XYZ file of C-alpha atoms in Angstrom:
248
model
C 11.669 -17.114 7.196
C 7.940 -15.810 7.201
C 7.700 -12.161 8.562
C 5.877 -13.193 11.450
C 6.912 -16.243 12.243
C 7.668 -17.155 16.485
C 4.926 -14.006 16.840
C 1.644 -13.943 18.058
C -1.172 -11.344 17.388
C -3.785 -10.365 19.206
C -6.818 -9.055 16.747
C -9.981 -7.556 18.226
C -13.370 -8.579 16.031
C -11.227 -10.955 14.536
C -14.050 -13.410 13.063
C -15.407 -11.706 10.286
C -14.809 -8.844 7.390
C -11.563 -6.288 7.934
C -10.470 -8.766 11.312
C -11.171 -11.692 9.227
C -8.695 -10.208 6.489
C -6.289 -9.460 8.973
C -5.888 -12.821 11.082
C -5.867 -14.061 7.283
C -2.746 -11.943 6.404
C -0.904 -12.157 9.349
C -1.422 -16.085 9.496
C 0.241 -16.154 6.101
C 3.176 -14.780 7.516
C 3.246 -16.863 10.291
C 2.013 -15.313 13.080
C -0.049 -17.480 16.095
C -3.688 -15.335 16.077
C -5.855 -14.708 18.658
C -9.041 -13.192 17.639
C -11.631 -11.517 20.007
C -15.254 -11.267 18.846
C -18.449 -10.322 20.330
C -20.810 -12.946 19.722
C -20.843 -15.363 16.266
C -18.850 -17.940 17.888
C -19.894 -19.561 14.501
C -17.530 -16.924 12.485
C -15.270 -17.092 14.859
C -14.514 -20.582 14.450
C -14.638 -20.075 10.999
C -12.169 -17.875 11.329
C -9.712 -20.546 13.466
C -10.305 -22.733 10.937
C -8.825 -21.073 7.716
C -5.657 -19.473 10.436
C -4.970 -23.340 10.507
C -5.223 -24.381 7.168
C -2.223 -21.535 6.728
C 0.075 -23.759 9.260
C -0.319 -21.034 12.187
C -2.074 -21.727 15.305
C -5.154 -19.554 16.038
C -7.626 -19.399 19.182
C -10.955 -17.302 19.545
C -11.804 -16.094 23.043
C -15.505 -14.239 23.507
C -14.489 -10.677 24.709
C -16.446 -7.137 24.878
C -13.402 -4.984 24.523
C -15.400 -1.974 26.916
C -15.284 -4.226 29.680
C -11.797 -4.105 31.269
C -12.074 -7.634 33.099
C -12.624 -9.185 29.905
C -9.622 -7.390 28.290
C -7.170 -8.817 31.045
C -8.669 -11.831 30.573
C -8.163 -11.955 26.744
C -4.400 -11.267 27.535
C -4.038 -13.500 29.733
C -5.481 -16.100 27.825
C -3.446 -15.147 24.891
C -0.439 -15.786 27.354
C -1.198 -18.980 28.455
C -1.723 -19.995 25.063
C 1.558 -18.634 23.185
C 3.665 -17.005 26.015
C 4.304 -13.597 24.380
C 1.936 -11.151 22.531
C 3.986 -9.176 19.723
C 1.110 -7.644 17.982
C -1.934 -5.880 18.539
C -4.418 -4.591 15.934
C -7.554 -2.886 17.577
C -9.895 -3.517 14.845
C -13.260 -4.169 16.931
C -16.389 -1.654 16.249
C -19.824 -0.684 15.752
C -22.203 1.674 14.291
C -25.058 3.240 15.328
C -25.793 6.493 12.519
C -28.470 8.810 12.701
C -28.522 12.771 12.616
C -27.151 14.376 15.698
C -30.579 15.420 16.347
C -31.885 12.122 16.397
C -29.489 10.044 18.176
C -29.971 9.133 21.635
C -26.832 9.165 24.055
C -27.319 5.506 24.335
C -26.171 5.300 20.833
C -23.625 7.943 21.178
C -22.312 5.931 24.285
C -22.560 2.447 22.642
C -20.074 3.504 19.898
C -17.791 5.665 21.854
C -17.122 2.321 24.181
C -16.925 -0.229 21.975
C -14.771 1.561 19.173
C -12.582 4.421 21.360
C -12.265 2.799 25.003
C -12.062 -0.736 23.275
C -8.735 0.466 22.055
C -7.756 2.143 24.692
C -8.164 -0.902 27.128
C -6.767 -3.030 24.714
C -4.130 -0.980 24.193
C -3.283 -0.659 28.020
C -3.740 -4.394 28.354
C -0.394 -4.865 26.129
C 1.350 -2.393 26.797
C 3.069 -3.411 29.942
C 4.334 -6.289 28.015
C 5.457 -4.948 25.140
C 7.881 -2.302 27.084
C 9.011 -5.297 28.989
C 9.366 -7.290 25.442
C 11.380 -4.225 24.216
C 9.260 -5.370 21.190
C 5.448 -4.863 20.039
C 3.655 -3.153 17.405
C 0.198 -1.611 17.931
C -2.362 -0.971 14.719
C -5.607 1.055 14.927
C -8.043 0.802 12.798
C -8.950 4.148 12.438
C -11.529 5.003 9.529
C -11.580 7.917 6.770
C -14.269 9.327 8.674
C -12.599 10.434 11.749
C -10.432 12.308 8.791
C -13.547 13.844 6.887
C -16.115 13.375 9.122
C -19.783 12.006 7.855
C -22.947 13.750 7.920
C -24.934 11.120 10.393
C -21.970 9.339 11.941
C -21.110 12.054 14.634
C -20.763 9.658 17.644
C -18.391 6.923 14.807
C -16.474 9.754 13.605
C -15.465 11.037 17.164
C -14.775 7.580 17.908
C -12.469 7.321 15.025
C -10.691 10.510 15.237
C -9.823 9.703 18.995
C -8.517 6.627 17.570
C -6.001 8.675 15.451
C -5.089 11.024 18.766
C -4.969 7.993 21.218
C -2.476 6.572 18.909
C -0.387 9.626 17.836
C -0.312 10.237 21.531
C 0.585 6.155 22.589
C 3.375 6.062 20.032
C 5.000 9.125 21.688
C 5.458 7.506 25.170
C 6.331 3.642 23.827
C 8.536 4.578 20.867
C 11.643 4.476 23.190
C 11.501 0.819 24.066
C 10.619 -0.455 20.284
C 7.055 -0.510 20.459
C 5.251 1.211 17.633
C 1.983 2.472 17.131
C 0.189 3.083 13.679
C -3.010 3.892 12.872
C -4.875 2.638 9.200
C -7.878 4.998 8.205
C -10.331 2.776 5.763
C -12.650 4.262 3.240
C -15.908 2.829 2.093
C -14.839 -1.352 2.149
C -16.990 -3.671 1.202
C -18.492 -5.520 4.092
C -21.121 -6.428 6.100
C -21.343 -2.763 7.487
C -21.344 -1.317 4.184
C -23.188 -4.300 2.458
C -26.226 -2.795 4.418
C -26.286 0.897 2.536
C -28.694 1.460 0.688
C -28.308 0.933 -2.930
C -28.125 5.197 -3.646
C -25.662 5.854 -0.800
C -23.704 2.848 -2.022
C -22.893 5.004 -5.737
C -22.700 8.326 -4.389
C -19.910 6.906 -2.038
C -18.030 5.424 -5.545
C -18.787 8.238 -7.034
C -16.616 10.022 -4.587
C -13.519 7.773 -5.142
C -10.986 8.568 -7.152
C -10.362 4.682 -7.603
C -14.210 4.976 -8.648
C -14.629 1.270 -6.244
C -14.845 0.288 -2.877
C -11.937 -0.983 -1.558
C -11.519 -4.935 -0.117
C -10.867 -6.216 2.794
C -7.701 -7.677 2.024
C -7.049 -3.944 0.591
C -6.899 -2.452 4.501
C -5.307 -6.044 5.726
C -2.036 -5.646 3.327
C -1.546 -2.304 4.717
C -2.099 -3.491 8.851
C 0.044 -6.127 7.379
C 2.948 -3.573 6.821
C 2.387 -1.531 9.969
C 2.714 -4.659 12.218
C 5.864 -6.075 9.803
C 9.604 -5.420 10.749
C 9.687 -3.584 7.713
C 7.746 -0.823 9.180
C 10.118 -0.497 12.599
C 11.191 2.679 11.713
C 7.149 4.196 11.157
C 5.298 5.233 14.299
C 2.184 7.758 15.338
C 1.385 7.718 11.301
C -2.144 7.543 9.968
C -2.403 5.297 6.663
C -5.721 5.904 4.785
C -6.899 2.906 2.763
C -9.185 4.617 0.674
C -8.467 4.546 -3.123
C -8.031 8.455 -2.703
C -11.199 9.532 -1.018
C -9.423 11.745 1.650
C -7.307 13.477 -0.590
């Protein structure tokens, strides 16, 4: 029997990069997908396509995780479809870096919804049935960031570290009723977010790797993999940083 087969998984920015890997991963082990994305219905579909090819069922639904109508609906679309949701990864985010005294609270805003309330609605959303499941398992994506912090990235790493409190704090209330909830902190992972560094800030960031490369996204999807597996059951309100040693 496949890991994750009879489960379904809901996986916010599902269509493309670290959510792409993900759906990927968990489709492999059987799980039913949904995937959330903001806009490339294009990717999305993409995305549906290779779930199928790996014999699971997948569906994409168009959903800003900061709005909490959309959220609900997601769910409940995700319910009609497979009748139980066993797995949550909150993967969804944005950027918007400049130097505190540059950004505008627009930008500050932007992130802190998209990449902090995101989860937390997200989060909420499932919750309910999960305790009622007696089963779920929650992953965060988290980033090494909120760990470190980055000079230019003030509003992304205070999203990210609340990421790591939200689910510290989440996996204290549902741990009674066999719902976990794990956080993974990525490093520097090649895709299209870090695909648009510049060429300079690309090498300094290897150069601060112990691994001396940037990670894949299948690196940070093996490791959600394990969070949201049986074999992790007995692992809650732990932060896992994917990073080929940069936060050591």
């Amino acid at each position: 029997m496949m890991k994750f087969e009879g489960k379904t998984a809901i996986v916010t920015g599902g269509s493309r990069g670290l959510g792409r890997a993900v759906c990927l991963e968990l489709a492999a082990g059987g799980a039913n997908v949904v995937l959330c994305y903001a806009g490339n219905e294009a990717a999305a579909q993409e995305t549906v396509r290779a779930v199928e090819t790996l014999g699971a069922k997948a569906l994409a639904v168009r959903c800003d995780v900061a709005d909490a109508a959309r959220v609900d609906e997601l769910v409940k679309a995700a319910m009609e479809a497979f009748r139980r949701i066993d797995i949550l990864v909150n993967n969804a985010g944005i950027t918007r870096d400049n130097l505190l005294m540059r950004m505008s609270e627009a930008d500050f805003d932007a992130v802190i919804a998209a990449n902090l309330k995101g989860a937390f609605l997200c989060m909420k959303a499932v919750s309910r049935l999960m305790l009622k499941q007696r089963y779920g398992r929650i992953v965060n994506l988290s980033s090494v960031v909120g760990l470190r912090g980055n000079a230019g990235q003030v509003n992304y790493a205070a999203s990210k570290a609340g990421v790591i409190g939200m689910t510290k704090s989440l996996a204290k209330e549902l741990a009674s009723r066999g719902v976990t909830v794990n956080a993974v902190a990525p490093g520097f992972i090649e895709t299209d977010m870090t695909a648009a560094l510049p060429e300079a800030a690309r090498t300094a960031a290897q150069n601060g790797i112990p691994m001396n490369r940037l990670g894949a996204p299948e690196d940070v999807a093996k490791a959600v993999g394990f969070l949201a597996s049986d074999d992790a059951a007995y692992i809650t309100g732990q932060v896992l940083a994917v990073d080929g040693g940069m936060a050591m």
